Short mmCIF file of C-alpha atoms in Angstrom, two decimals:
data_model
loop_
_atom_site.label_atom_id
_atom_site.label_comp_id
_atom_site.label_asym_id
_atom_site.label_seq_id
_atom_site.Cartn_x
_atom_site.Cartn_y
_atom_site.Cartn_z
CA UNK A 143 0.00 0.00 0.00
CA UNK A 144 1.18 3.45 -0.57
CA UNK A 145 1.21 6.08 1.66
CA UNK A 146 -0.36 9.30 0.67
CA UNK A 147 3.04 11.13 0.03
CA UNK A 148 4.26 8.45 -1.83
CA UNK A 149 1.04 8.71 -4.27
CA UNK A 150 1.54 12.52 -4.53
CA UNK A 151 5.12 11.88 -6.17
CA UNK A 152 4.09 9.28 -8.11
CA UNK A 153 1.34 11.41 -9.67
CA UNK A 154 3.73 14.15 -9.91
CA UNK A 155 6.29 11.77 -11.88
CA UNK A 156 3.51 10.66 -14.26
CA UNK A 157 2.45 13.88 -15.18
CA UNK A 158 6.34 14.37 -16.55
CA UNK A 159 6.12 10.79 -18.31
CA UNK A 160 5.66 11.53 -21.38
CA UNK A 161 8.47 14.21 -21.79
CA UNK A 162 10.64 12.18 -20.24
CA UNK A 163 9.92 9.37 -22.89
CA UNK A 164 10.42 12.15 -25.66
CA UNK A 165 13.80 13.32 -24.25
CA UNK A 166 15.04 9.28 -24.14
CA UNK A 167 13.54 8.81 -27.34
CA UNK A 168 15.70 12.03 -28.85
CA UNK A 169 19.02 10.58 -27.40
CA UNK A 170 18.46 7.17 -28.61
CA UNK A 171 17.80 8.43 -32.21
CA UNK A 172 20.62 10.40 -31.75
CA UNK A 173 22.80 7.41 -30.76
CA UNK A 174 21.17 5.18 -33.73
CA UNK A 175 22.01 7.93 -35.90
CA UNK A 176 25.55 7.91 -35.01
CA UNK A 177 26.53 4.12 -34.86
CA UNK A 178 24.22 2.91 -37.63
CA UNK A 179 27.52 3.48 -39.80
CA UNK A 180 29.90 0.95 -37.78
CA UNK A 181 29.49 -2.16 -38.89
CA UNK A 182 31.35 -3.79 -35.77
CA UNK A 183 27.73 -2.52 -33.79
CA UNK A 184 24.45 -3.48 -33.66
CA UNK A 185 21.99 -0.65 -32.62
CA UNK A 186 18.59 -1.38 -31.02
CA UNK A 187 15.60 -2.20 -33.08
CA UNK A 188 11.99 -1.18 -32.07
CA UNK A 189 9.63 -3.06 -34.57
CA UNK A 190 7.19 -0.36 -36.55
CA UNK A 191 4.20 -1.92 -34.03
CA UNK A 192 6.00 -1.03 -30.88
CA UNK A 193 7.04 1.75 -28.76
CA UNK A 194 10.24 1.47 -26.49
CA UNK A 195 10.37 3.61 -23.43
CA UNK A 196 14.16 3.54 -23.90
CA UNK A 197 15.29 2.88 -20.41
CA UNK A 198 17.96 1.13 -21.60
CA UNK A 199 19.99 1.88 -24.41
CA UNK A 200 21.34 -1.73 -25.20
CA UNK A 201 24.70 -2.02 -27.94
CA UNK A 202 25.42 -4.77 -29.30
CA UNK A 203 29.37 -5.71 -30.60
CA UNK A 204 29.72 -7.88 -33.19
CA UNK A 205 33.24 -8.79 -31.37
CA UNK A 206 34.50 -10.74 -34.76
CA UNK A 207 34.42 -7.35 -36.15
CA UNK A 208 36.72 -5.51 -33.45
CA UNK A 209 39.87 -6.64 -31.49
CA UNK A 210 38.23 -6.28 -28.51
CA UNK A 211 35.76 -7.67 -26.55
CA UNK A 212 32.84 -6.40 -24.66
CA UNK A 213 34.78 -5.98 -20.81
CA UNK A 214 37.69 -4.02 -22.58
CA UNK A 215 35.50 -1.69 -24.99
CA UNK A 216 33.55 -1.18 -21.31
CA UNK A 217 36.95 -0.16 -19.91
CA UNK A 218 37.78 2.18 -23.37
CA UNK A 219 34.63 3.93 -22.46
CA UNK A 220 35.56 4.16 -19.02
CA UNK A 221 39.18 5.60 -19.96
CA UNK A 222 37.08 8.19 -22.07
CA UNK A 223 34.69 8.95 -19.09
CA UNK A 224 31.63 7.65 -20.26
CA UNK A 225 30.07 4.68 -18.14
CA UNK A 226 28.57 2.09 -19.55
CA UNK A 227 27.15 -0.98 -17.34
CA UNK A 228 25.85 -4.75 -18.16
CA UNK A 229 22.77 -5.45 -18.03
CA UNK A 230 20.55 -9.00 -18.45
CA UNK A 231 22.72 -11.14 -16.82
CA UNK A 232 21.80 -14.24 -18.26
CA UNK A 233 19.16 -16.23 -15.30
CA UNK A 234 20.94 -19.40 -15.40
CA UNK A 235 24.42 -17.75 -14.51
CA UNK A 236 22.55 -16.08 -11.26
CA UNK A 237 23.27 -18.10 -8.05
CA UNK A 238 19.99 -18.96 -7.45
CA UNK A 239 19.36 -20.49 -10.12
CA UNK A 240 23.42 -22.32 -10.30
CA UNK A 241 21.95 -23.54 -6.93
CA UNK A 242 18.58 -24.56 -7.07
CA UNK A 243 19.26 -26.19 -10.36
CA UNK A 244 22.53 -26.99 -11.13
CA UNK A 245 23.01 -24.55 -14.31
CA UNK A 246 27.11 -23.75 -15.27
CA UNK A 247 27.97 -21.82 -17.82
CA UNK A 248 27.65 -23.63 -20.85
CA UNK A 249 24.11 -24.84 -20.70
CA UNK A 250 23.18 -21.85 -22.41
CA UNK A 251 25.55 -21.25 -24.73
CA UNK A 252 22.85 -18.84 -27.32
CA UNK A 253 21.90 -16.34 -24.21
CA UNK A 254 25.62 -16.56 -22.82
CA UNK A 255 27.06 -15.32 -26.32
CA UNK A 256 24.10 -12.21 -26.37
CA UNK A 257 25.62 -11.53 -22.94
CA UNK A 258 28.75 -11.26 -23.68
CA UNK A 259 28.42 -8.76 -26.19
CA UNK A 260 25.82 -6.44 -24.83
CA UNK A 261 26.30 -3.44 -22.85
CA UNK A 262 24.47 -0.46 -21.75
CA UNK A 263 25.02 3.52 -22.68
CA UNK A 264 24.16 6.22 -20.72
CA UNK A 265 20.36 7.28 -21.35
CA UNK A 266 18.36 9.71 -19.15
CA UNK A 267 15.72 12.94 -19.75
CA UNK A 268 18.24 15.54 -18.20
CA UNK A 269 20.85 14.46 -20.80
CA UNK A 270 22.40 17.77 -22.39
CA UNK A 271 23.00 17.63 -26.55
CA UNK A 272 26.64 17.83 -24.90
CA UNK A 273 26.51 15.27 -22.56
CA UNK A 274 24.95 13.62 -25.87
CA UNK A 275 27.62 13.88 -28.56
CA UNK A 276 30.66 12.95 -26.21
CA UNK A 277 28.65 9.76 -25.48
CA UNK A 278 28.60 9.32 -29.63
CA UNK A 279 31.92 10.32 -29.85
CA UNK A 280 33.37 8.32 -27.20
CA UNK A 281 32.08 4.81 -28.74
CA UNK A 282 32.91 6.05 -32.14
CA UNK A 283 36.65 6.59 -30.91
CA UNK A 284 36.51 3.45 -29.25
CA UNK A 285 35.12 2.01 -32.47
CA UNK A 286 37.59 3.52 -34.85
CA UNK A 287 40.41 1.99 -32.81
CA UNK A 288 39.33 -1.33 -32.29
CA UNK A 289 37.96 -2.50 -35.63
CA UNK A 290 39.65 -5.36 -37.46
#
């Protein structure tokens, strides 16, 4: 149950909803825009049916394409000061589910391989067109350097 403070914010918050969809929406185009010409990444698809809130901004590597892998272009970003985080650990590799079941890695090798070459950009409303390009031009350096 929520208190009535807590439903005050909350309708508060979804009055802004809808501009802060917008304002992720913007910076993932943005991103899309920018990386759609590297053919060592694979940028997000939303299917013409759908919407996407965008509160992730998921990258795929294709790592055959670059001389890196996902952990290292993580750290390039890093170097460059952008932060970039994993995200969808695959279930089986959580401990729960090592321990109640048995799983080790291996058993999945399809979902283990999407792991491994996924990560997560910075994506939030407040983002300045700044804050924006040195994102783009941070993985784009990264990018640059690292393909085969």
């Amino acid at each position: 149950n929520l208190t009535d403070l807590q439903s005050a914010i909350g309708i508060a918050q979804l009055a802004k909803c809808d501009e802060m969809n917008g304002a992720r929406k913007h910076i993932a185009q943005c991103y899309n825009k920018a990386f759609a010409k590297f053919n060592a990444l694979e940028i997000p698809v939303v299917l013409p049916d759908c919407q996407s809130s965008w509160h992730l901004y998921v990258l795929r590597l294709y790592e055959d394409r670059l001389r890196i892998g996902r952990d290292r272009f993580i750290e390039e970003l890093e170097q460059r000061g952008v932060s970039a985080s994993v995200h969808f650990i695959p279930l089986h590799l959580q401990p729960y589910y090592r321990n109640q079941f048995g799983y080790k890695p291996g058993d999945l090798p399809q979902a283990e391989r999407e792991y491994a070459r996924c990560l997560s950009l910075p994506i939030y409303p407040s983002m300045s067109d700044e804050e924006i390009e040195y994102v783009i031009h941070a993985v784009s350096d990264v990018v640059q350097h690292w393909t085969k």
